[in-house]
Amino acid sequence: MNRLHPRIRLLWVGRSLLTAVVFAGVVFGVGRVVDPAWLPAWAPAAVLVAFGGLGSAFAVLRYRAWRFEVREDSLYLERGVLTKVRTVVPFVRIQHVDTSRSPTERLAGLASTVVYTAGSRGADVSVPGLTPGDADDLRERLKRLAIRSEGEDAV
Amino acid sequence: MPRSLSPLSVPYRVLQRGGGLAVGLAFVLSGGVNLPFLGPAGPLVVLAVAGVAAVALVGYETAYVRRFSYELTADTLDIDSGVLSRRSREIPLRRIQNVDISRNVIQRLLGIAVVSFETAGGGETEAQLRYVTFEEAKRLQTELARLKRSASTDAEGSASGAADAGSVEPEPTELFALDRGELAILGALSVDLRVPGVLFLLVSTLGSTVVSTYLSAVPGAALVVVAGVLFVAVAAVSWIVGAAAAIVEYYDFKLVRSGDELQYERGLLQRYDGSIPFDKIQTLTVADNPLKRHFGYATLYIETAGYTPGSSTGSRGSEAAIPLAKRDHVLDLVEELEPVGDVDFERPPRRARRRYLVRSLGAVGVLTGLLYAADSLLSPSIPWWPPLLLVPLAILFAHATWRHRGHWLGEHHVVTRNGVLRRKTKIVPYYRIQTIIDSRSVFQRRLDLATVTIDTAGSLSLGGGDAAAVDVSGATADGLREELETRLGLAVDAYRVGRAGIGFEDEYGQNGAASEGGDDGSRDGDDSVVRNGDDSGENTPGDDAGDGRTSLSDGDADTP
């Protein structure tokens, strides 16, 4: 079973820290503008530490939980911290495969491979935290497997 | 031969567009708006401007209707339209899944209709004709179905031998018609649950001051009575609204099977004539509620890939094939569409009941807590204990949730059943499975339970309608994942050699050659299945692959 690139942890930790900063900022703003009596002065800092710490812990656990494997007839994914989700995407159901790089991913030097099916829920199954080369390789591999599964009867 | 829209389109379109203009004009002229800068001749100027606008509108619509032409050729639908900027479209017939007709009251009086051409897997209508006569609309429906049938038999090639298999009109057989009695019962068993929500919103925003002053004047016990009366009143209104909506929507409902599609007609104010091609069907859902179950009724929904014309329930991608009928009748139709056989549900393990018990008791607890908080915060004393009376009900509900839950792996389908107040039995053919998702929340992991969701194309309706085996044991979930994947593979292989398809009577293991006899549409079902050949059940471009498969199936069909 394959794991994601370790650098994805940095990306996720970064994202949760950013969220923590935003929340702390909001609490700080509320404290300054509204200044309710029950809000202690250390509240923004506490929010920052709490959200940041939780978020970082989550990021690491998420990285640990992520697995994927290209099996004989399907793509198999395992992910999730609180809710563990295992997804099976049969090759015969793959409509098309993309690689995508968001701005933060580009900063971290990573990419994602996104698999599209016709299903309404699993319509975009994406594997994050791959190096650009690996993401392209995975895309090509899945594409070939999807095409081959269509014409398997062609001897 | 190119055709035009109905001449009646002009006045109707003018009235439709100009309606708003006319209302505004009447408002201005009656003195509702003060236009001092126009002076004493103000109203006349407004009238003159409106007159010019009206003439321009009539002129534009006349030009539009005259310059609009459409033609149904052997492989395409050609539409030329536009007054100032011309648009010329050629839509390949194989992209069009079906032709839907809708008419409102006025349109029915005038004898015109809106024709919508839908594509597979799309969220929109591909093209629309506003407006043609109803006869012309019907002609387009049958013509398109015929052209698609003959196109698919042509693509099948020499193997079939009988070229007239495509030119034979399939005999439409009526499968179901909703009579007045059933319509009345349907109304009686329909409740519109949006009404309480809207009322609550209204009361909380507009009536809050009224309510609070009223509350302080009423003693605690009487408050409960008042609350009870209110509840009954809201329920009554929801029921009436729901009944009216159901009756308007399903008035004179008919379901007919014609060749490789189902055709339906329904509606009182807005009349719909539509079709559900078999190869678009993803899932069959048998739905009921406690009332329906008690009287022995059920509803059948067909979930399709793509968009279906508007119904008031806002169901997208799902059409009620049977709004209401006796349960046996519904199951008979299901059997005709998909030979499921006898279903023997496997329930979740007993420990799952713990989860449901916690949930329902928790809901009672929350309600009690809310009332207690209200009691301590507000001045009148509100009794917080009434919700506790619901505890036995909560326990029963938890047990019922467990009892009605189940899944079953059939020979060609997976069937799941969930829900108590809105119970849904979902039938998913293996070859419609898209992705398989096994999820285990923290609480589920503690009890070694899992939920296996079966994703299909088009389960966008009925509020999150994926088939799922909920709260099965962990080991069962592991087995289900593998089993579903395997069976999907087998079904796809069988589908490809033309031995599978909804409505295809000789399916599943029968000799491919035997099925070539081609009785009313079974062969057609085969052809459209193989030719469309896309395992996701939708049409996608790339017919090269499709043709390749067709010729392969020709070769394979000879080997039993």
XYZ file of C-alpha atoms in Angstrom, chain B residues 32-273:
242
model
C -49.580 54.566 -8.676
C -46.390 56.282 -9.712
C -45.924 60.021 -9.875
C -44.031 61.236 -12.894
C -43.963 65.012 -12.495
C -41.213 65.639 -15.021
C -43.437 64.565 -17.849
C -45.927 67.293 -17.186
C -49.688 67.168 -17.788
C -49.304 64.880 -20.767
C -47.483 62.339 -18.562
C -49.854 59.415 -18.885
C -50.078 59.897 -22.627
C -46.306 59.813 -22.995
C -46.130 56.641 -20.935
C -48.867 55.132 -23.062
C -47.049 56.086 -26.233
C -43.788 54.554 -25.007
C -45.615 51.427 -23.954
C -47.308 51.262 -27.317
C -44.007 51.452 -29.114
C -42.568 48.777 -26.833
C -45.563 46.518 -27.455
C -45.281 46.882 -31.208
C -41.568 46.150 -31.004
C -42.252 43.065 -28.912
C -44.879 41.749 -31.314
C -42.546 42.392 -34.188
C -39.655 40.628 -32.511
C -41.639 37.566 -31.546
C -43.199 37.297 -34.980
C -39.756 37.466 -36.523
C -38.445 34.889 -34.059
C -41.197 32.415 -34.766
C -40.977 32.883 -38.502
C -37.213 32.480 -38.557
C -37.224 29.456 -36.283
C -36.975 26.167 -38.062
C -36.192 22.663 -36.912
C -35.794 19.340 -38.640
C -35.464 15.782 -37.460
C -33.107 14.059 -39.890
C -31.887 10.473 -39.818
C -29.011 11.221 -37.451
C -29.441 14.730 -36.172
C -31.863 17.287 -34.871
C -31.194 20.558 -36.676
C -32.408 23.786 -35.151
C -31.978 27.206 -36.737
C -33.040 30.072 -34.548
C -32.461 33.677 -33.643
C -33.525 37.030 -34.968
C -30.536 39.309 -34.595
C -27.876 36.673 -34.005
C -28.550 33.438 -35.804
C -27.799 30.116 -34.198
C -27.591 26.908 -36.128
C -27.396 23.670 -34.199
C -27.060 20.071 -35.196
C -27.579 17.746 -32.287
C -26.697 14.099 -32.923
C -29.703 11.925 -32.127
C -27.669 9.523 -30.065
C -26.998 12.323 -27.614
C -30.684 12.894 -27.068
C -32.069 10.527 -24.495
C -35.676 11.506 -24.581
C -38.240 14.041 -25.583
C -40.346 15.552 -22.824
C -43.519 17.503 -23.332
C -45.022 19.898 -20.867
C -48.155 22.017 -21.088
C -49.736 24.331 -18.598
C -53.427 25.137 -18.473
C -53.339 27.945 -21.009
C -51.130 26.019 -23.345
C -53.536 23.113 -23.213
C -56.396 25.433 -24.107
C -54.445 26.686 -27.085
C -53.306 23.205 -28.013
C -49.614 24.013 -27.868
C -46.802 22.507 -25.824
C -43.159 22.914 -24.844
C -40.882 20.196 -26.173
C -37.622 19.580 -24.333
C -34.830 17.446 -25.673
C -32.696 15.940 -22.931
C -29.246 14.500 -23.104
C -27.783 11.795 -20.973
C -25.976 12.688 -17.832
C -26.697 16.338 -18.307
C -28.133 18.706 -15.790
C -29.902 20.712 -18.420
C -32.173 20.429 -21.338
C -30.236 20.393 -24.536
C -32.811 22.152 -26.665
C -36.376 23.374 -26.387
C -39.124 24.209 -28.818
C -41.453 26.941 -27.632
C -44.126 26.256 -28.821
C -45.419 23.589 -31.151
C -48.825 21.982 -31.370
C -49.412 19.023 -29.119
C -49.824 16.677 -32.074
C -46.502 17.790 -33.445
C -44.916 17.281 -30.042
C -46.239 13.743 -29.903
C -45.018 13.125 -33.421
C -41.545 14.277 -32.450
C -41.540 11.926 -29.488
C -42.494 8.859 -31.502
C -40.321 9.873 -34.461
C -37.238 10.271 -32.298
C -37.826 6.962 -30.564
C -38.255 5.285 -33.930
C -35.131 6.881 -35.387
C -33.059 5.881 -32.404
C -34.348 2.343 -32.624
C -33.557 2.020 -36.298
C -30.190 3.662 -35.826
C -29.243 1.132 -33.200
C -30.384 -1.847 -35.211
C -28.426 -0.541 -38.177
C -25.332 -0.288 -36.045
C -25.904 -3.854 -34.945
C -25.172 -4.811 -38.470
C -25.623 -8.044 -40.351
C -25.743 -10.318 -37.344
C -29.372 -9.593 -36.698
C -30.263 -10.221 -40.304
C -33.752 -8.913 -39.844
C -33.641 -5.263 -40.862
C -37.304 -4.866 -40.100
C -36.671 -5.494 -36.426
C -36.136 -1.782 -36.123
C -38.991 -0.616 -38.245
C -41.577 -2.556 -36.303
C -43.387 -0.181 -33.945
C -43.281 -1.667 -30.503
C -46.670 -2.275 -29.030
C -47.087 0.073 -26.088
C -48.412 -1.801 -23.083
C -50.026 0.100 -20.263
C -48.328 -0.795 -17.023
C -50.107 1.427 -14.611
C -52.825 4.078 -14.421
C -53.713 6.008 -11.294
C -57.452 5.994 -10.778
C -59.399 8.599 -8.828
C -59.531 6.476 -5.708
C -55.779 5.963 -5.650
C -55.224 9.642 -6.366
C -57.375 10.529 -3.387
C -55.484 8.106 -1.181
C -52.210 9.498 -2.501
C -53.347 12.943 -1.467
C -54.444 11.673 1.914
C -51.082 10.015 2.526
C -48.953 12.983 1.452
C -47.753 15.512 3.919
C -45.742 18.536 2.945
C -43.033 18.803 5.535
C -41.894 22.186 4.360
C -44.963 23.855 5.845
C -43.863 23.561 9.482
C -40.485 24.970 8.560
C -41.939 27.964 6.772
C -44.451 28.609 9.540
C -41.740 28.417 12.149
C -39.707 30.933 10.222
C -42.661 33.273 9.909
C -43.531 33.035 13.584
C -39.994 33.464 14.792
C -39.382 36.571 12.729
C -42.714 38.320 12.545
C -44.674 36.990 15.440
C -42.053 36.802 18.174
C -43.253 39.875 20.061
C -46.867 38.791 19.761
C -45.949 35.336 20.943
C -43.945 36.499 23.942
C -46.658 38.855 25.215
C -49.196 36.124 24.724
C -47.028 33.626 26.526
C -46.688 35.746 29.623
C -50.469 36.007 29.912
C -51.115 32.275 29.745
C -50.553 29.909 32.675
C -48.145 27.019 32.261
C -50.517 24.115 31.888
C -52.684 25.889 29.376
C -49.519 26.613 27.434
C -49.022 22.953 26.806
C -52.589 22.733 25.534
C -52.014 25.707 23.281
C -48.816 24.119 22.014
C -50.701 20.927 21.327
C -53.431 22.752 19.421
C -50.826 24.611 17.391
C -49.077 21.382 16.572
C -52.318 19.844 15.331
C -53.086 22.939 13.282
C -49.666 22.934 11.646
C -49.965 19.238 10.934
C -53.366 19.807 9.352
C -52.079 22.573 7.109
C -49.063 20.484 6.088
C -51.393 17.669 5.217
C -53.705 19.831 3.127
C -50.841 21.448 1.265
C -49.190 18.080 0.706
C -52.419 16.537 -0.515
C -53.096 19.383 -2.914
C -49.569 19.247 -4.294
C -49.741 15.487 -4.796
C -53.108 15.662 -6.531
C -52.014 18.438 -8.839
C -48.842 16.628 -9.726
C -50.150 13.150 -10.318
C -53.580 13.814 -11.709
C -54.441 11.240 -14.357
C -51.104 9.488 -14.118
C -50.384 6.802 -16.675
C -47.343 4.626 -17.174
C -46.827 2.806 -20.444
C -44.040 0.562 -21.622
C -43.056 1.092 -25.227
C -40.076 -0.670 -26.705
C -37.019 0.170 -24.684
C -38.511 2.923 -22.608
C -41.214 3.756 -20.151
C -43.534 6.599 -21.016
C -45.536 8.514 -18.485
C -48.184 11.216 -18.437
C -49.186 13.228 -15.438
C -50.344 16.553 -14.090
C -53.415 18.666 -13.545
C -52.240 22.239 -14.012
C -48.970 21.498 -15.749
C -49.188 18.374 -17.859
C -46.058 16.338 -18.538
C -45.528 13.688 -21.181
